[in-house]
Amino acid sequence: MQNFKKKLEFYIMYFSFKGRKKREYKDFENAIKKLEKLSTEELEVEYIDIKVKYKYKKISSLIYGIIILLILNQFLKFFYYIFENSLKLINLKGNYAEMGKVMIILVTIFSVILIILALIFLINSINKLKLLYKKLLIIKLVRKEKENK
């Protein structure tokens, strides 16, 4: 029972704000310790490497984001056209009304899936940029500390 209680507390704390901040602080400390072990030249190389990755990711994310939004726009225009024609089919009698309802459901499902996939890509790209920027700031901090010594 005690073991279950500890596991439950661990999982609750793992997802809590306090638990996340504690893990982030430990990661921050570990990154600083690792970077402090590097020589000045190695730190400069690391800084340049992360800076280049960050700039490349920033530009490529912007370009890919614009491309995805343009493609998404075209698909949604196409789906709107199908949706409009499906509404016309619903007004007809017979099998066409059922086919129109099915088309509306399919178009809605595909539209939602496309929007969710685009959002996932954009959020993932932003999170990667955030991590690279965080690494860049940590390296800057360590460089500044080494310069002051």
PDB file of C-alpha atoms in Angstrom:
ATOM      1  CA  MET A   1       0.000   0.000   0.000  1.00  0.00           C
ATOM      2  CA  GLN A   2       2.839   2.367   0.874  1.00  0.00           C
ATOM      3  CA  ASN A   3       4.548   1.582  -2.440  1.00  0.00           C
ATOM      4  CA  PHE A   4       1.347   2.382  -4.367  1.00  0.00           C
ATOM      5  CA  LYS A   5       1.004   5.648  -2.471  1.00  0.00           C
ATOM      6  CA  LYS A   6       4.576   6.664  -3.366  1.00  0.00           C
ATOM      7  CA  LYS A   7       4.021   5.811  -7.039  1.00  0.00           C
ATOM      8  CA  LEU A   8       0.760   7.753  -7.121  1.00  0.00           C
ATOM      9  CA  GLU A   9       2.431  10.756  -5.507  1.00  0.00           C
ATOM     10  CA  PHE A  10       5.306  10.520  -7.994  1.00  0.00           C
ATOM     11  CA  TYR A  11       2.943  10.531 -11.002  1.00  0.00           C
ATOM     12  CA  ILE A  12       0.886  13.401  -9.611  1.00  0.00           C
ATOM     13  CA  MET A  13       4.015  15.445  -8.916  1.00  0.00           C
ATOM     14  CA  TYR A  14       5.455  14.528 -12.314  1.00  0.00           C
ATOM     15  CA  PHE A  15       2.665  16.368 -14.124  1.00  0.00           C
ATOM     16  CA  SER A  16       2.250  19.180 -11.606  1.00  0.00           C
ATOM     17  CA  PHE A  17       3.702  22.631 -12.171  1.00  0.00           C
ATOM     18  CA  LYS A  18       6.021  22.268  -9.199  1.00  0.00           C
ATOM     19  CA  GLY A  19       7.328  18.906 -10.466  1.00  0.00           C
ATOM     20  CA  ARG A  20       7.951  20.255 -13.965  1.00  0.00           C
ATOM     21  CA  LYS A  21       9.807  23.290 -12.643  1.00  0.00           C
ATOM     22  CA  LYS A  22      11.942  21.049 -10.435  1.00  0.00           C
ATOM     23  CA  ARG A  23      12.874  18.850 -13.434  1.00  0.00           C
ATOM     24  CA  GLU A  24      13.596  21.900 -15.578  1.00  0.00           C
ATOM     25  CA  TYR A  25      15.891  23.294 -12.882  1.00  0.00           C
ATOM     26  CA  LYS A  26      17.765  19.964 -12.642  1.00  0.00           C
ATOM     27  CA  ASP A  27      18.148  19.902 -16.432  1.00  0.00           C
ATOM     28  CA  PHE A  28      19.388  23.494 -16.315  1.00  0.00           C
ATOM     29  CA  GLU A  29      21.968  22.666 -13.642  1.00  0.00           C
ATOM     30  CA  ASN A  30      23.152  19.580 -15.553  1.00  0.00           C
ATOM     31  CA  ALA A  31      23.512  21.583 -18.781  1.00  0.00           C
ATOM     32  CA  ILE A  32      25.542  24.267 -17.012  1.00  0.00           C
ATOM     33  CA  LYS A  33      27.816  21.684 -15.360  1.00  0.00           C
ATOM     34  CA  LYS A  34      28.385  19.983 -18.704  1.00  0.00           C
ATOM     35  CA  LEU A  35      29.164  23.265 -20.462  1.00  0.00           C
ATOM     36  CA  GLU A  36      31.453  24.491 -17.694  1.00  0.00           C
ATOM     37  CA  LYS A  37      33.675  21.457 -18.284  1.00  0.00           C
ATOM     38  CA  LEU A  38      34.300  22.572 -21.867  1.00  0.00           C
ATOM     39  CA  SER A  39      37.252  24.745 -22.791  1.00  0.00           C
ATOM     40  CA  THR A  40      36.681  28.250 -24.117  1.00  0.00           C
ATOM     41  CA  GLU A  41      37.261  27.146 -27.707  1.00  0.00           C
ATOM     42  CA  GLU A  42      34.880  24.190 -27.373  1.00  0.00           C
ATOM     43  CA  LEU A  43      32.290  26.499 -25.833  1.00  0.00           C
ATOM     44  CA  GLU A  44      32.644  28.898 -28.768  1.00  0.00           C
ATOM     45  CA  VAL A  45      32.179  26.038 -31.236  1.00  0.00           C
ATOM     46  CA  GLU A  46      29.110  24.844 -29.331  1.00  0.00           C
ATOM     47  CA  TYR A  47      27.718  28.384 -29.283  1.00  0.00           C
ATOM     48  CA  ILE A  48      28.213  28.830 -33.016  1.00  0.00           C
ATOM     49  CA  ASP A  49      26.708  25.406 -33.759  1.00  0.00           C
ATOM     50  CA  ILE A  50      23.582  26.063 -31.684  1.00  0.00           C
ATOM     51  CA  LYS A  51      23.252  29.594 -33.087  1.00  0.00           C
ATOM     52  CA  VAL A  52      23.393  28.281 -36.675  1.00  0.00           C
ATOM     53  CA  LYS A  53      20.880  25.526 -35.894  1.00  0.00           C
ATOM     54  CA  TYR A  54      18.567  28.063 -34.261  1.00  0.00           C
ATOM     55  CA  LYS A  55      18.704  30.488 -37.207  1.00  0.00           C
ATOM     56  CA  TYR A  56      18.216  27.680 -39.731  1.00  0.00           C
ATOM     57  CA  LYS A  57      15.302  26.226 -37.788  1.00  0.00           C
ATOM     58  CA  LYS A  58      13.736  29.662 -37.415  1.00  0.00           C
ATOM     59  CA  ILE A  59      13.872  30.388 -41.144  1.00  0.00           C
ATOM     60  CA  SER A  60      12.874  26.886 -42.244  1.00  0.00           C
ATOM     61  CA  SER A  61       9.979  26.794 -39.770  1.00  0.00           C
ATOM     62  CA  LEU A  62       8.698  30.071 -41.154  1.00  0.00           C
ATOM     63  CA  ILE A  63       8.946  28.847 -44.738  1.00  0.00           C
ATOM     64  CA  TYR A  64       7.373  25.457 -43.959  1.00  0.00           C
ATOM     65  CA  GLY A  65       4.648  27.157 -41.938  1.00  0.00           C
ATOM     66  CA  ILE A  66       3.750  29.431 -44.841  1.00  0.00           C
ATOM     67  CA  ILE A  67       3.761  26.510 -47.279  1.00  0.00           C
ATOM     68  CA  ILE A  68       1.568  24.421 -44.986  1.00  0.00           C
ATOM     69  CA  LEU A  69      -0.897  27.284 -44.536  1.00  0.00           C
ATOM     70  CA  LEU A  70      -1.084  27.823 -48.311  1.00  0.00           C
ATOM     71  CA  ILE A  71      -1.673  24.117 -48.943  1.00  0.00           C
ATOM     72  CA  LEU A  72      -4.200  23.976 -46.119  1.00  0.00           C
ATOM     73  CA  ASN A  73      -5.990  26.961 -47.636  1.00  0.00           C
ATOM     74  CA  GLN A  74      -6.271  25.207 -51.008  1.00  0.00           C
ATOM     75  CA  PHE A  75      -7.553  21.995 -49.430  1.00  0.00           C
ATOM     76  CA  LEU A  76     -10.116  23.873 -47.379  1.00  0.00           C
ATOM     77  CA  LYS A  77     -11.322  25.697 -50.513  1.00  0.00           C
ATOM     78  CA  PHE A  78     -11.726  22.323 -52.204  1.00  0.00           C
ATOM     79  CA  PHE A  79     -13.537  20.901 -49.178  1.00  0.00           C
ATOM     80  CA  TYR A  80     -15.819  23.948 -49.110  1.00  0.00           C
ATOM     81  CA  TYR A  81     -16.684  23.326 -52.770  1.00  0.00           C
ATOM     82  CA  ILE A  82     -17.520  19.688 -51.973  1.00  0.00           C
ATOM     83  CA  PHE A  83     -19.470  20.766 -48.878  1.00  0.00           C
ATOM     84  CA  GLU A  84     -21.493  23.237 -50.943  1.00  0.00           C
ATOM     85  CA  ASN A  85     -22.329  20.597 -53.567  1.00  0.00           C
ATOM     86  CA  SER A  86     -23.232  18.129 -50.818  1.00  0.00           C
ATOM     87  CA  LEU A  87     -25.759  20.589 -49.457  1.00  0.00           C
ATOM     88  CA  LYS A  88     -27.288  20.816 -52.928  1.00  0.00           C
ATOM     89  CA  LEU A  89     -27.501  17.002 -53.041  1.00  0.00           C
ATOM     90  CA  ILE A  90     -29.278  16.912 -49.683  1.00  0.00           C
ATOM     91  CA  ASN A  91     -32.072  19.070 -51.102  1.00  0.00           C
ATOM     92  CA  LEU A  92     -32.742  16.429 -53.764  1.00  0.00           C
ATOM     93  CA  LYS A  93     -34.910  13.404 -53.089  1.00  0.00           C
ATOM     94  CA  GLY A  94     -33.795   9.774 -52.939  1.00  0.00           C
ATOM     95  CA  ASN A  95     -30.296   8.353 -52.600  1.00  0.00           C
ATOM     96  CA  TYR A  96     -28.683  11.698 -53.357  1.00  0.00           C
ATOM     97  CA  ALA A  97     -29.727  13.084 -49.963  1.00  0.00           C
ATOM     98  CA  GLU A  98     -27.977  10.218 -48.150  1.00  0.00           C
ATOM     99  CA  MET A  99     -24.901  10.605 -50.313  1.00  0.00           C
ATOM    100  CA  GLY A 100     -24.868  14.337 -49.538  1.00  0.00           C
ATOM    101  CA  LYS A 101     -24.986  13.669 -45.787  1.00  0.00           C
ATOM    102  CA  VAL A 102     -22.125  11.179 -46.048  1.00  0.00           C
ATOM    103  CA  MET A 103     -20.096  13.674 -48.072  1.00  0.00           C
ATOM    104  CA  ILE A 104     -20.625  16.394 -45.444  1.00  0.00           C
ATOM    105  CA  ILE A 105     -19.458  14.047 -42.696  1.00  0.00           C
ATOM    106  CA  LEU A 106     -16.362  12.987 -44.675  1.00  0.00           C
ATOM    107  CA  VAL A 107     -15.459  16.555 -45.623  1.00  0.00           C
ATOM    108  CA  THR A 108     -15.806  17.670 -42.007  1.00  0.00           C
ATOM    109  CA  ILE A 109     -13.639  14.797 -40.753  1.00  0.00           C
ATOM    110  CA  PHE A 110     -10.913  15.419 -43.355  1.00  0.00           C
ATOM    111  CA  SER A 111     -10.946  19.168 -42.675  1.00  0.00           C
ATOM    112  CA  VAL A 112     -10.559  18.658 -38.933  1.00  0.00           C
ATOM    113  CA  ILE A 113      -7.764  16.104 -39.461  1.00  0.00           C
ATOM    114  CA  LEU A 114      -5.870  18.468 -41.779  1.00  0.00           C
ATOM    115  CA  ILE A 115      -6.194  21.380 -39.357  1.00  0.00           C
ATOM    116  CA  ILE A 116      -5.031  19.227 -36.430  1.00  0.00           C
ATOM    117  CA  LEU A 117      -2.023  17.932 -38.400  1.00  0.00           C
ATOM    118  CA  ALA A 118      -1.037  21.476 -39.382  1.00  0.00           C
ATOM    119  CA  LEU A 119      -1.325  22.629 -35.771  1.00  0.00           C
ATOM    120  CA  ILE A 120       0.741  19.683 -34.536  1.00  0.00           C
ATOM    121  CA  PHE A 121       3.486  20.495 -37.032  1.00  0.00           C
ATOM    122  CA  LEU A 122       3.512  24.182 -36.102  1.00  0.00           C
ATOM    123  CA  ILE A 123       3.483  23.522 -32.341  1.00  0.00           C
ATOM    124  CA  ASN A 124       6.258  20.926 -32.689  1.00  0.00           C
ATOM    125  CA  SER A 125       8.347  23.347 -34.705  1.00  0.00           C
ATOM    126  CA  ILE A 126       7.837  26.125 -32.148  1.00  0.00           C
ATOM    127  CA  ASN A 127       8.798  23.800 -29.288  1.00  0.00           C
ATOM    128  CA  LYS A 128      12.018  22.798 -31.055  1.00  0.00           C
ATOM    129  CA  LEU A 129      12.832  26.468 -31.591  1.00  0.00           C
ATOM    130  CA  LYS A 130      12.189  27.125 -27.915  1.00  0.00           C
ATOM    131  CA  LEU A 131      14.599  24.359 -26.872  1.00  0.00           C
ATOM    132  CA  LEU A 132      17.327  25.617 -29.205  1.00  0.00           C
ATOM    133  CA  TYR A 133      16.908  29.159 -27.889  1.00  0.00           C
ATOM    134  CA  LYS A 134      17.076  27.865 -24.330  1.00  0.00           C
ATOM    135  CA  LYS A 135      20.366  26.074 -25.112  1.00  0.00           C
ATOM    136  CA  LEU A 136      21.665  29.240 -26.725  1.00  0.00           C
ATOM    137  CA  LEU A 137      20.874  31.299 -23.623  1.00  0.00           C
ATOM    138  CA  ILE A 138      22.514  28.732 -21.342  1.00  0.00           C
ATOM    139  CA  ILE A 139      25.674  28.803 -23.455  1.00  0.00           C
ATOM    140  CA  LYS A 140      25.663  32.611 -23.347  1.00  0.00           C
ATOM    141  CA  LEU A 141      25.370  32.461 -19.558  1.00  0.00           C
ATOM    142  CA  VAL A 142      28.289  30.066 -19.229  1.00  0.00           C
ATOM    143  CA  ARG A 143      30.385  32.163 -21.647  1.00  0.00           C
ATOM    144  CA  LYS A 144      29.697  35.272 -19.621  1.00  0.00           C
ATOM    145  CA  GLU A 145      30.645  33.491 -16.372  1.00  0.00           C
ATOM    146  CA  LYS A 146      33.905  32.268 -17.944  1.00  0.00           C
ATOM    147  CA  GLU A 147      34.741  35.777 -19.170  1.00  0.00           C
ATOM    148  CA  ASN A 148      34.192  37.223 -15.701  1.00  0.00           C
ATOM    149  CA  LYS A 149      36.589  34.738 -14.103  1.00  0.00           C
TER     150      LYS A 149
END
